[in-house]
Tab-separated table of C-alpha atoms and ligand atoms in Angstrom:
chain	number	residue	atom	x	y	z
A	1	UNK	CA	20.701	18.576	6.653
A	2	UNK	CA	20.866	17.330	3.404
A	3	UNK	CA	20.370	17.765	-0.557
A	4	UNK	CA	17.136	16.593	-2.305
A	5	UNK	CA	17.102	15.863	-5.945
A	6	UNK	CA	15.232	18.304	-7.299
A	7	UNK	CA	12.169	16.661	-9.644
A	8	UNK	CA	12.406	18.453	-13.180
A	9	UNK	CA	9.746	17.789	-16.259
A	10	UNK	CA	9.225	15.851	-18.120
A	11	UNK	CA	7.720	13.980	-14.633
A	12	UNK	CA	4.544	15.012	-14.984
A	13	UNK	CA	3.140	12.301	-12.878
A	14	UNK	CA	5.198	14.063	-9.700
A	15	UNK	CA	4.757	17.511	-10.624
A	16	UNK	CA	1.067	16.870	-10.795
A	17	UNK	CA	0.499	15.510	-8.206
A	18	UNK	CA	-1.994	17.308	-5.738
A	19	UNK	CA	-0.016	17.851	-2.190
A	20	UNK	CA	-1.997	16.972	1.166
A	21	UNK	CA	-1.990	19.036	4.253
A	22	UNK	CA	-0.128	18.276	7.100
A	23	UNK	CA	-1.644	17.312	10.527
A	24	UNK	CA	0.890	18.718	12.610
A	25	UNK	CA	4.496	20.829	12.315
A	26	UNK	CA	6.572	18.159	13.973
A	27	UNK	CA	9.669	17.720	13.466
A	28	UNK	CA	10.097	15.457	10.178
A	29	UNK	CA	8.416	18.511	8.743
A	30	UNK	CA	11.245	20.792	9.945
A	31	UNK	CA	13.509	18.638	9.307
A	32	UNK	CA	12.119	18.282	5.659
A	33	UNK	CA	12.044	22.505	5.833
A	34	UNK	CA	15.597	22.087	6.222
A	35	UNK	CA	16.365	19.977	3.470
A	36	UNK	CA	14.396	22.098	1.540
A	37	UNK	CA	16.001	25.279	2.650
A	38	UNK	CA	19.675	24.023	1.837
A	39	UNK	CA	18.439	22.594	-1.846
A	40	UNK	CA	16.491	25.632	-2.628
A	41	UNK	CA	19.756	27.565	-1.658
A	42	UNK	CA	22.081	25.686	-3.581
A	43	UNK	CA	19.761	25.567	-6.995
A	44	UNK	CA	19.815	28.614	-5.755
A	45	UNK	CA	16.396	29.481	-6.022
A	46	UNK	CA	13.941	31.839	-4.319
A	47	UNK	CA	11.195	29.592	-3.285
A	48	UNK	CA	10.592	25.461	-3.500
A	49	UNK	CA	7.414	23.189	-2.611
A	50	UNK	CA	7.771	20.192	-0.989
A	51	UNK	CA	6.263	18.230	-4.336
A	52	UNK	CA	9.767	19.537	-5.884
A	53	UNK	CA	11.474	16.878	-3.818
A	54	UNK	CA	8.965	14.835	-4.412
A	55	UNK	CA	7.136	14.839	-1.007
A	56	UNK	CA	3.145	15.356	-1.852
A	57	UNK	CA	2.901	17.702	1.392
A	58	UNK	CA	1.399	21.174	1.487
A	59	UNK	CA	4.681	22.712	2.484
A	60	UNK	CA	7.233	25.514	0.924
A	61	UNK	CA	10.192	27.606	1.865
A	62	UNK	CA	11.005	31.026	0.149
A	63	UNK	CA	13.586	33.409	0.800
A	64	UNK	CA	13.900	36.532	-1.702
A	65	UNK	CA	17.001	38.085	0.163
A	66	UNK	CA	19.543	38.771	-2.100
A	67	UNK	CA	23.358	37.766	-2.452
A	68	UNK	CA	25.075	39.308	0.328
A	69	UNK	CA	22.078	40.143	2.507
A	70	UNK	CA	21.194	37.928	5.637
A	71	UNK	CA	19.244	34.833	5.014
A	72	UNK	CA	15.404	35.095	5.138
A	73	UNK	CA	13.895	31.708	5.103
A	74	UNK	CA	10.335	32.251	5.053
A	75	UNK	CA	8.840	28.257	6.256
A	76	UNK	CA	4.963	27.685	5.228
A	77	UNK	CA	2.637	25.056	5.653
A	78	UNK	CA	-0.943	24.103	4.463
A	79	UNK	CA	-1.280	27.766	2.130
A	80	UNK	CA	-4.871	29.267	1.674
A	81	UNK	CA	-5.061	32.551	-0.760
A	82	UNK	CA	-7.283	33.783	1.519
A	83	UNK	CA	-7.243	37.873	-0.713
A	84	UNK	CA	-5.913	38.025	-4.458
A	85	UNK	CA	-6.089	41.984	-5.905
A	86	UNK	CA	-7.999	43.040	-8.766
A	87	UNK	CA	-4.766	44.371	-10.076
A	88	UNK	CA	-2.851	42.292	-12.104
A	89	UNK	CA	0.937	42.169	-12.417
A	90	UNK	CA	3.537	40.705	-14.956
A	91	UNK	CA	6.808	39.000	-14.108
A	92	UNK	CA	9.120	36.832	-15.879
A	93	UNK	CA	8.997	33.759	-14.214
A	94	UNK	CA	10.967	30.819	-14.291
A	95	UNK	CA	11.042	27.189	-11.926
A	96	UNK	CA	13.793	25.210	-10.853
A	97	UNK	CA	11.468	21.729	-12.129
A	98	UNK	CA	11.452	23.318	-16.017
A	99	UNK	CA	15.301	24.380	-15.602
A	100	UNK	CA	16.447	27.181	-18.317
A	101	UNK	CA	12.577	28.697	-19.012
A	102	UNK	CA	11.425	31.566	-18.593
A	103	UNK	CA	8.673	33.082	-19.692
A	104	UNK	CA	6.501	36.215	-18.498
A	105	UNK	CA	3.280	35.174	-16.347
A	106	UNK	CA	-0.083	37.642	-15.049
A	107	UNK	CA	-0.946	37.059	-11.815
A	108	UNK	CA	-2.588	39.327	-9.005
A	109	UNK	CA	0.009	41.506	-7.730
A	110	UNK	CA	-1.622	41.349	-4.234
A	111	UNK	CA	-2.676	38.326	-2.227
A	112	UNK	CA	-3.004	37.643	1.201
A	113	UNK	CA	-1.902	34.167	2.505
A	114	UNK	CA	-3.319	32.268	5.939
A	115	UNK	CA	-1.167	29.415	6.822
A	116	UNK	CA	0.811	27.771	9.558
A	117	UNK	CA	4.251	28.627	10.399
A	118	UNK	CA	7.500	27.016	11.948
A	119	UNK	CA	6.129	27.403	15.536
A	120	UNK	CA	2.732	25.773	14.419
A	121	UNK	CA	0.389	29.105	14.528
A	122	UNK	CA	-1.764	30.473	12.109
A	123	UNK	CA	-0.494	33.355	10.880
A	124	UNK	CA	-1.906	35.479	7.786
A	125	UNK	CA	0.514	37.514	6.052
A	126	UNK	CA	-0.325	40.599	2.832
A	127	UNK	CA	2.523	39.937	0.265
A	128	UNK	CA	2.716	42.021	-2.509
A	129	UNK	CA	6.026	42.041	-5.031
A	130	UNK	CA	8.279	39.310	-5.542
A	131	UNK	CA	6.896	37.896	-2.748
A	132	UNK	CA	3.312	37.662	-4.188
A	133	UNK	CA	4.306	36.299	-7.252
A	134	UNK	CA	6.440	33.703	-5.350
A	135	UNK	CA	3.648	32.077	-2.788
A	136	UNK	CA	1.305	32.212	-5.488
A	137	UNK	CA	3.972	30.257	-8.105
A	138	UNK	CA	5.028	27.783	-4.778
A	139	UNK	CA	1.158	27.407	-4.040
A	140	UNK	CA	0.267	26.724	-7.385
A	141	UNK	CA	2.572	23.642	-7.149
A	142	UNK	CA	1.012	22.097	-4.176
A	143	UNK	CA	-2.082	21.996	-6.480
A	144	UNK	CA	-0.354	20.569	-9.462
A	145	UNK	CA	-0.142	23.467	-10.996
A	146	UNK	CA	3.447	24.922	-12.698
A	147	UNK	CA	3.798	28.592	-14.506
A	148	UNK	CA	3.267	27.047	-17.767
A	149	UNK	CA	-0.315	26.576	-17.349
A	150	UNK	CA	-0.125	30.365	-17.147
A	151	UNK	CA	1.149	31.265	-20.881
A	152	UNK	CA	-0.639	29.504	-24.162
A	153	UNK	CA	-0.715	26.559	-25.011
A	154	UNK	CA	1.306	26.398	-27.879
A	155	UNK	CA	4.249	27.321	-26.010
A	156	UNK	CA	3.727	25.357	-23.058
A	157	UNK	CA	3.117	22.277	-25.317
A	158	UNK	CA	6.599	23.354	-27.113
A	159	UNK	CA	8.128	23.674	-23.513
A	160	UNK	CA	7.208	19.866	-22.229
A	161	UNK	CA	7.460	18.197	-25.706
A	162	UNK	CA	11.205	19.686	-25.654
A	163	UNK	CA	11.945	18.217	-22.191
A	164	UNK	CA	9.854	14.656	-23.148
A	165	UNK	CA	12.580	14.447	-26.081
A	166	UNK	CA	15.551	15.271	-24.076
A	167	UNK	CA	14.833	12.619	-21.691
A	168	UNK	CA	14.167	10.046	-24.226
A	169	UNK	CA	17.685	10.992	-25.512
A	170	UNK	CA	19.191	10.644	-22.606
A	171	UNK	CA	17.676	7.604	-22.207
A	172	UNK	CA	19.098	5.440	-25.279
B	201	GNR	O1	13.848	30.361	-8.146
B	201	GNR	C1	12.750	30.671	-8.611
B	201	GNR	N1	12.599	31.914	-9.156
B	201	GNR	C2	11.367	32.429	-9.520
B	201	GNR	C3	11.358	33.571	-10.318
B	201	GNR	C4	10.157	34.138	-10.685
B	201	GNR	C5	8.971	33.587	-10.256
B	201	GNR	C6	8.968	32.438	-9.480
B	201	GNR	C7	10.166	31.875	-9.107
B	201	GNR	S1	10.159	30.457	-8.103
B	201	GNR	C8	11.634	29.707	-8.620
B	201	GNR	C9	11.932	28.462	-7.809
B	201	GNR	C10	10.842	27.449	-8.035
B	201	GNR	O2	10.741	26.762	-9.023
B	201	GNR	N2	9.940	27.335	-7.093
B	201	GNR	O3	8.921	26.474	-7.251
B	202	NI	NI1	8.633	26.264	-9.416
């Protein structure tokens, strides 16, 4: 097992990237999992797609247990929102690629998710929580997608403009 670099903006070009299924759960795809797991762990974080590493593969790990509690990997591959609720919910969200945001995002609190597990079966789970907010955050970034494009424009502009110019100071 070992720790990925985790990608952070302003690499747009990675973090929009649109992530491809995978043909089969072999095992460079659990051992990617794993890899995942640990870096997600040691962020720590509660969820991380595989474009986060900067693989462009329709795979994610979450795990919402908290300090203390047993580990709870949850390992998903090739996501499809297959339900989303009427009902709307708000959370503060926040991703480990736009470190030290946070910022409150409406999403369906309900959703029900078909997708592959570790074993390689379809299985379709109801999340509602947390956990709702977290596959749909994780399955927004195998599209491309990140929790900015959720609030307006002015402060997501703000958000990656702030990030461009800290790289470009870093840089000189
Ligand atoms: O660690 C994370 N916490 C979090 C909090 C609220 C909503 C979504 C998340 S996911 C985030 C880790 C991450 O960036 N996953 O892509
Ligand atoms: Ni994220």
């Amino acid at each position: 097992m070992s720790l990925l670099p985790i990608i952070t903006l302003p690499d747009e070009k990675t973090l929009r990237e649109v992530s491809k299924p995978v043909a089969t759960i072999d095992s460079h795809v659990k051992a990617l999992w794993d890899d995942m797991l640990e870096t997600m762990y040691r962020a720590p974080g509660i969820g991380l797609a595989a474009i986060q590493v900067g693989v462009p593969q329709r795979l994610l790990v979450i795990d919402l247990a908290k300090d203390g509690e047993p580990k709870a990997p949850l390992f998903v591959a090739n996501p499809e929102i297959t339900w989303a609720s009427e009902q709307q919910s708000d959370y503060e969200e926040g991703c480990l690629s736009i470190p030290d945001y946070y910022e409150m995002v409406t999403r369906p609190a309900e959703i029900k998710v078909r997708y592959l597990n570790r074993q390689g079966e379809p299985n379709e789970m109801h999340a509602t929580g947390l956990m709702a907010t977290c596959l749909q955050h994780e399955i927004d970034h195998l599209n491309g997608v990140l929790f900015i494009d959720h609030i307006s424009r002015l402060k997501r502009e703000r958000v990656i403009k702030k990030f461009q110019k800290a790289h470009k100071l870093g840089k000189l």
